[in-house]
């Protein structure tokens, strides 16, 4: 059996910097799996504002790599655990897809890797509409015969650990108030995930964390920053529960805080998290194939 392709599914952004981060993350995942680089390179800066098509961002991402796009299964395994059926000479192809703003879509990529099983890994920090609706619809539309979808990236202790590092790098010190800034969602399940993620960060920094939302949901980030100051906080920092740079992260800089941490971005712990999601799902696909 060929190693399942890994399809990394992201939201999509018009921010060139955000697109570059997704490209770097996919490349790091490919390296960790021993696969060829997805080949994201020249033209990345031109992806901002590209439409969801096979031109612009779609062409840059769709034609850049050999083939792999993974979305989730459940659970996480250690990096030392091998995947059934995957040997040194049989490495997976890694591909990237987007559910909004950019292309190619997950369905397009899955059709492109027809002939080998595929693992779809949703690079989302909470499970809302895109995870529960868009991804399953795209998988069904692809008519691919063997697809496993992992759970979303977050919430997860690995994300909280990286957020703690980002906060410290932004100048946060024990005693400073922390506002946990998430994009927000109209899906109650996603908001529950955000609250859980905020709790994980609170455990990491051994201090209270106040959840707030940037676009959808209440309370909004500026409101919570103001509340923290009214409660006596001398310094307030924003922990960005965003994967990449973009409009949402830019908004945080005008929310009135003393400092804003960088998005989660590319970090070895995040790469391992995605690879573990892939390996667990790939192992499941291999077991089903053998059966």
Tab-separated table of C-alpha atoms in Angstrom:
chain	number	residue	atom	x	y	z
A	1	UNK	CA	0.000	0.000	0.000
A	2	UNK	CA	1.287	3.476	-0.864
A	3	UNK	CA	1.720	5.882	2.008
A	4	UNK	CA	-1.418	7.991	2.396
A	5	UNK	CA	-1.098	11.515	1.083
A	6	UNK	CA	-1.261	14.268	3.675
A	7	UNK	CA	-3.652	17.095	2.846
A	8	UNK	CA	-3.215	20.089	5.140
A	9	UNK	CA	-6.403	22.154	5.045
A	10	UNK	CA	-6.207	25.798	6.081
A	11	UNK	CA	-8.679	28.657	6.021
A	12	UNK	CA	-6.943	30.906	3.509
A	13	UNK	CA	-5.930	34.549	3.823
A	14	UNK	CA	-5.263	37.553	1.601
A	15	UNK	CA	-2.198	38.340	3.712
A	16	UNK	CA	0.975	37.449	1.808
A	17	UNK	CA	2.721	36.955	5.153
A	18	UNK	CA	0.001	34.568	6.278
A	19	UNK	CA	0.228	32.564	3.049
A	20	UNK	CA	3.993	32.314	3.440
A	21	UNK	CA	3.519	30.946	6.967
A	22	UNK	CA	1.151	28.212	5.762
A	23	UNK	CA	3.653	27.343	3.026
A	24	UNK	CA	6.478	27.162	5.580
A	25	UNK	CA	4.371	24.977	7.869
A	26	UNK	CA	3.568	22.536	5.045
A	27	UNK	CA	7.231	22.406	4.087
A	28	UNK	CA	8.273	21.710	7.688
A	29	UNK	CA	5.701	18.900	7.934
A	30	UNK	CA	7.025	17.397	4.700
A	31	UNK	CA	10.580	17.484	6.037
A	32	UNK	CA	9.508	15.832	9.284
A	33	UNK	CA	7.899	13.021	7.288
A	34	UNK	CA	10.942	12.660	5.049
A	35	UNK	CA	8.917	13.753	2.041
A	36	UNK	CA	9.974	16.038	-0.772
A	37	UNK	CA	9.461	19.724	-0.095
A	38	UNK	CA	6.026	20.881	-1.247
A	39	UNK	CA	7.987	23.439	-3.231
A	40	UNK	CA	6.322	26.637	-2.082
A	41	UNK	CA	8.611	29.424	-3.190
A	42	UNK	CA	8.607	32.131	-5.794
A	43	UNK	CA	5.316	33.868	-6.269
A	44	UNK	CA	4.182	33.518	-2.666
A	45	UNK	CA	4.119	37.268	-2.196
A	46	UNK	CA	1.694	37.531	-5.115
A	47	UNK	CA	-0.898	35.311	-3.455
A	48	UNK	CA	-2.565	38.090	-1.478
A	49	UNK	CA	-5.977	38.770	-2.943
A	50	UNK	CA	-5.900	35.716	-5.182
A	51	UNK	CA	-9.237	34.072	-5.857
A	52	UNK	CA	-10.224	30.515	-5.065
A	53	UNK	CA	-9.059	29.057	-8.367
A	54	UNK	CA	-6.237	27.201	-10.021
A	55	UNK	CA	-4.562	30.500	-10.827
A	56	UNK	CA	-2.732	32.731	-8.378
A	57	UNK	CA	-2.637	31.018	-4.986
A	58	UNK	CA	-4.239	27.882	-6.361
A	59	UNK	CA	-1.512	27.376	-8.907
A	60	UNK	CA	1.252	28.176	-6.461
A	61	UNK	CA	-0.014	25.710	-3.890
A	62	UNK	CA	-1.613	23.123	-6.128
A	63	UNK	CA	1.301	22.579	-8.494
A	64	UNK	CA	4.006	23.094	-5.921
A	65	UNK	CA	4.175	19.668	-4.341
A	66	UNK	CA	4.049	16.056	-5.302
A	67	UNK	CA	0.820	15.225	-3.493
A	68	UNK	CA	-0.489	15.064	0.061
A	69	UNK	CA	-3.223	16.666	2.056
A	70	UNK	CA	-4.202	15.366	5.432
A	71	UNK	CA	-7.140	16.009	7.656
A	72	UNK	CA	-7.709	14.284	10.887
A	73	UNK	CA	-8.321	11.260	12.823
A	74	UNK	CA	-8.486	11.080	16.556
A	75	UNK	CA	-5.663	10.947	19.036
A	76	UNK	CA	-1.974	11.757	19.016
A	77	UNK	CA	0.992	9.392	18.922
A	78	UNK	CA	4.624	10.071	19.628
A	79	UNK	CA	6.939	10.887	16.752
A	80	UNK	CA	8.821	7.670	17.399
A	81	UNK	CA	5.849	5.497	16.554
A	82	UNK	CA	5.904	4.205	13.007
A	83	UNK	CA	2.988	4.168	10.630
A	84	UNK	CA	1.965	0.806	9.279
A	85	UNK	CA	3.008	0.459	5.673
A	86	UNK	CA	5.278	3.527	5.559
A	87	UNK	CA	8.955	2.827	5.101
A	88	UNK	CA	11.991	4.961	4.441
A	89	UNK	CA	11.591	4.499	0.705
A	90	UNK	CA	7.830	5.026	0.792
A	91	UNK	CA	7.228	8.547	2.028
A	92	UNK	CA	3.952	10.430	1.711
A	93	UNK	CA	3.188	13.304	-0.584
A	94	UNK	CA	2.174	16.522	1.156
A	95	UNK	CA	-0.357	18.962	-0.299
A	96	UNK	CA	-2.160	22.051	0.959
A	97	UNK	CA	-5.761	23.140	0.368
A	98	UNK	CA	-7.983	25.996	1.503
A	99	UNK	CA	-11.659	26.272	2.403
A	100	UNK	CA	-11.936	30.002	1.727
A	101	UNK	CA	-10.249	32.939	-0.065
A	102	UNK	CA	-7.595	30.842	-1.832
A	103	UNK	CA	-7.428	27.666	-3.884
A	104	UNK	CA	-7.106	24.826	-4.490
A	105	UNK	CA	-10.020	23.415	-2.532
A	106	UNK	CA	-9.765	20.163	-0.557
A	107	UNK	CA	-11.961	18.427	-3.157
A	108	UNK	CA	-9.613	19.493	-5.970
A	109	UNK	CA	-6.552	18.233	-4.155
A	110	UNK	CA	-8.193	14.958	-3.170
A	111	UNK	CA	-9.172	14.321	-6.786
A	112	UNK	CA	-5.575	15.039	-7.750
A	113	UNK	CA	-4.251	12.370	-5.362
A	114	UNK	CA	-6.828	9.741	-6.369
A	115	UNK	CA	-5.170	6.336	-6.428
A	116	UNK	CA	-3.617	6.577	-2.971
A	117	UNK	CA	-5.355	6.914	0.407
A	118	UNK	CA	-5.378	10.410	1.862
A	119	UNK	CA	-5.358	11.892	5.341
A	120	UNK	CA	-6.940	15.316	5.689
A	121	UNK	CA	-5.595	17.376	8.595
A	122	UNK	CA	-7.627	20.515	9.360
A	123	UNK	CA	-5.238	23.286	10.427
A	124	UNK	CA	-7.906	24.982	12.538
A	125	UNK	CA	-7.555	25.987	16.172
A	126	UNK	CA	-11.200	25.231	17.000
A	127	UNK	CA	-13.841	23.036	15.412
A	128	UNK	CA	-16.562	25.226	13.952
A	129	UNK	CA	-18.338	25.519	10.611
A	130	UNK	CA	-15.270	24.887	8.461
A	131	UNK	CA	-14.392	21.666	10.290
A	132	UNK	CA	-17.922	20.324	10.742
A	133	UNK	CA	-19.392	21.441	7.407
A	134	UNK	CA	-16.842	22.528	4.807
A	135	UNK	CA	-14.339	19.697	5.217
A	136	UNK	CA	-16.867	16.813	5.110
A	137	UNK	CA	-18.616	18.430	2.129
A	138	UNK	CA	-15.316	18.763	0.273
A	139	UNK	CA	-14.361	15.164	1.017
A	140	UNK	CA	-17.732	13.951	-0.279
A	141	UNK	CA	-17.454	16.134	-3.392
A	142	UNK	CA	-14.046	14.671	-4.197
A	143	UNK	CA	-15.477	11.120	-4.441
A	144	UNK	CA	-12.098	9.894	-3.192
A	145	UNK	CA	-12.291	6.246	-2.183
A	146	UNK	CA	-10.151	6.290	0.982
A	147	UNK	CA	-9.966	9.425	3.116
A	148	UNK	CA	-9.443	9.787	6.851
A	149	UNK	CA	-10.053	13.155	8.493
A	150	UNK	CA	-8.286	14.011	11.731
A	151	UNK	CA	-9.633	16.259	14.429
A	152	UNK	CA	-8.648	19.904	14.295
A	153	UNK	CA	-5.304	21.168	15.579
A	154	UNK	CA	-6.777	22.733	18.658
A	155	UNK	CA	-7.299	22.917	21.445
A	156	UNK	CA	-4.090	21.134	22.416
A	157	UNK	CA	-1.402	21.574	25.098
A	158	UNK	CA	1.224	21.943	22.355
A	159	UNK	CA	-0.505	25.079	21.095
A	160	UNK	CA	-0.693	26.499	24.615
A	161	UNK	CA	3.026	25.892	25.127
A	162	UNK	CA	3.877	27.802	21.957
A	163	UNK	CA	1.526	30.624	22.959
A	164	UNK	CA	3.373	30.923	26.275
A	165	UNK	CA	6.635	31.321	24.359
A	166	UNK	CA	5.079	33.952	22.082
A	167	UNK	CA	3.793	35.881	25.107
A	168	UNK	CA	7.189	35.934	26.761
A	169	UNK	CA	8.793	37.067	23.524
A	170	UNK	CA	6.298	39.960	23.410
A	171	UNK	CA	7.419	41.136	26.846
A	172	UNK	CA	4.807	39.528	29.093
A	173	UNK	CA	5.896	38.927	32.695
A	174	UNK	CA	4.155	37.152	35.585
A	175	UNK	CA	1.680	39.588	37.068
A	176	UNK	CA	0.648	41.064	33.710
A	177	UNK	CA	-2.945	40.487	32.636
A	178	UNK	CA	-3.534	38.232	29.625
A	179	UNK	CA	-6.377	38.457	27.103
A	180	UNK	CA	-6.796	35.330	24.999
A	181	UNK	CA	-7.791	36.548	21.524
A	182	UNK	CA	-9.540	34.133	19.159
A	183	UNK	CA	-11.216	34.813	15.824
A	184	UNK	CA	-14.591	33.708	17.174
A	185	UNK	CA	-17.427	31.651	15.743
A	186	UNK	CA	-21.208	31.376	15.719
A	187	UNK	CA	-20.798	27.658	16.492
A	188	UNK	CA	-21.129	26.885	20.209
A	189	UNK	CA	-18.751	23.936	19.826
A	190	UNK	CA	-16.015	26.207	18.526
A	191	UNK	CA	-16.514	28.649	21.400
A	192	UNK	CA	-16.239	25.746	23.831
A	193	UNK	CA	-12.930	24.815	22.173
A	194	UNK	CA	-11.695	28.385	22.633
A	195	UNK	CA	-12.547	28.334	26.329
A	196	UNK	CA	-10.701	25.043	26.677
A	197	UNK	CA	-7.698	26.481	24.839
A	198	UNK	CA	-7.700	29.515	27.136
A	199	UNK	CA	-7.713	27.172	30.124
A	200	UNK	CA	-4.697	25.325	28.730
A	201	UNK	CA	-2.794	28.608	28.375
A	202	UNK	CA	-3.769	29.569	31.930
A	203	UNK	CA	-2.207	26.307	33.092
A	204	UNK	CA	0.960	27.073	31.121
A	205	UNK	CA	1.476	30.535	32.613
A	206	UNK	CA	-0.036	29.756	36.045
A	207	UNK	CA	-2.244	32.843	35.807
A	208	UNK	CA	-5.808	33.770	34.841
A	209	UNK	CA	-6.574	34.196	31.131
A	210	UNK	CA	-9.578	36.129	29.802
A	211	UNK	CA	-11.046	34.816	26.505
A	212	UNK	CA	-12.170	37.393	23.944
A	213	UNK	CA	-13.081	37.451	20.264
A	214	UNK	CA	-11.897	39.423	17.275
A	215	UNK	CA	-14.702	39.013	14.746
A	216	UNK	CA	-17.588	36.822	15.943
A	217	UNK	CA	-18.749	36.316	19.509
A	218	UNK	CA	-18.733	38.276	22.748
A	219	UNK	CA	-16.922	39.808	24.526
A	220	UNK	CA	-14.656	41.538	21.997
A	221	UNK	CA	-10.929	41.968	22.565
A	222	UNK	CA	-10.850	45.772	23.165
A	223	UNK	CA	-13.649	45.416	25.716
A	224	UNK	CA	-11.787	42.757	27.701
A	225	UNK	CA	-8.538	44.729	27.563
A	226	UNK	CA	-10.391	47.721	29.018
A	227	UNK	CA	-11.976	45.533	31.695
A	228	UNK	CA	-8.557	44.231	32.732
A	229	UNK	CA	-7.279	47.796	33.147
A	230	UNK	CA	-10.391	48.808	35.093
A	231	UNK	CA	-9.747	45.868	37.401
A	232	UNK	CA	-6.314	47.277	38.237
A	233	UNK	CA	-3.961	45.586	35.792
A	234	UNK	CA	-0.904	47.752	35.200
A	235	UNK	CA	0.024	45.950	31.983
A	236	UNK	CA	-2.193	43.951	29.637
A	237	UNK	CA	-0.965	41.560	26.949
A	238	UNK	CA	-2.863	39.833	24.181
A	239	UNK	CA	-2.192	36.166	23.437
A	240	UNK	CA	-3.021	35.601	19.774
A	241	UNK	CA	-4.938	32.354	19.242
A	242	UNK	CA	-4.413	32.634	15.491
A	243	UNK	CA	-2.312	30.394	13.311
A	244	UNK	CA	-0.972	33.024	10.913
A	245	UNK	CA	-0.733	36.740	10.252
A	246	UNK	CA	-3.657	38.444	8.572
A	247	UNK	CA	-6.369	41.030	9.085
A	248	UNK	CA	-7.530	39.553	12.390
A	249	UNK	CA	-4.057	39.721	13.910
A	250	UNK	CA	-3.594	43.285	12.659
A	251	UNK	CA	-6.745	44.311	14.528
A	252	UNK	CA	-5.200	43.207	17.814
A	253	UNK	CA	-2.620	45.978	17.657
A	254	UNK	CA	-5.352	48.597	17.990
A	255	UNK	CA	-7.098	46.908	20.943
A	256	UNK	CA	-5.310	49.007	23.583
A	257	UNK	CA	-2.969	46.389	25.051
A	258	UNK	CA	0.639	46.959	26.111
A	259	UNK	CA	1.799	44.127	23.901
A	260	UNK	CA	0.499	41.630	21.366
A	261	UNK	CA	2.060	38.183	21.018
A	262	UNK	CA	2.796	36.833	17.562
A	263	UNK	CA	0.441	34.226	16.052
A	264	UNK	CA	1.227	30.587	16.786
A	265	UNK	CA	2.959	30.159	13.429
A	266	UNK	CA	5.631	27.582	12.618
A	267	UNK	CA	7.284	25.846	15.561
A	268	UNK	CA	8.706	22.306	15.971
A	269	UNK	CA	5.952	21.476	18.473
A	270	UNK	CA	3.286	22.471	15.947
A	271	UNK	CA	4.955	20.428	13.221
A	272	UNK	CA	5.043	17.387	15.502
A	273	UNK	CA	1.374	17.901	16.381
A	274	UNK	CA	0.367	17.824	12.702
A	275	UNK	CA	2.625	14.859	11.951
A	276	UNK	CA	1.171	12.942	14.891
A	277	UNK	CA	-2.344	13.631	13.648
A	278	UNK	CA	-1.337	12.330	10.226
A	279	UNK	CA	0.412	9.222	11.522
A	280	UNK	CA	-2.495	8.142	13.684
A	281	UNK	CA	-4.940	8.526	10.795
A	282	UNK	CA	-2.576	6.893	8.309
A	283	UNK	CA	-2.218	3.933	10.648
A	284	UNK	CA	-6.003	3.604	10.729
A	285	UNK	CA	-6.198	3.675	6.935
A	286	UNK	CA	-3.511	1.011	6.714
A	287	UNK	CA	-5.358	-1.222	9.181
A	288	UNK	CA	-8.579	-0.902	7.202
A	289	UNK	CA	-6.743	-1.678	3.972
A	290	UNK	CA	-5.147	-4.797	5.441
A	291	UNK	CA	-8.508	-5.950	6.816
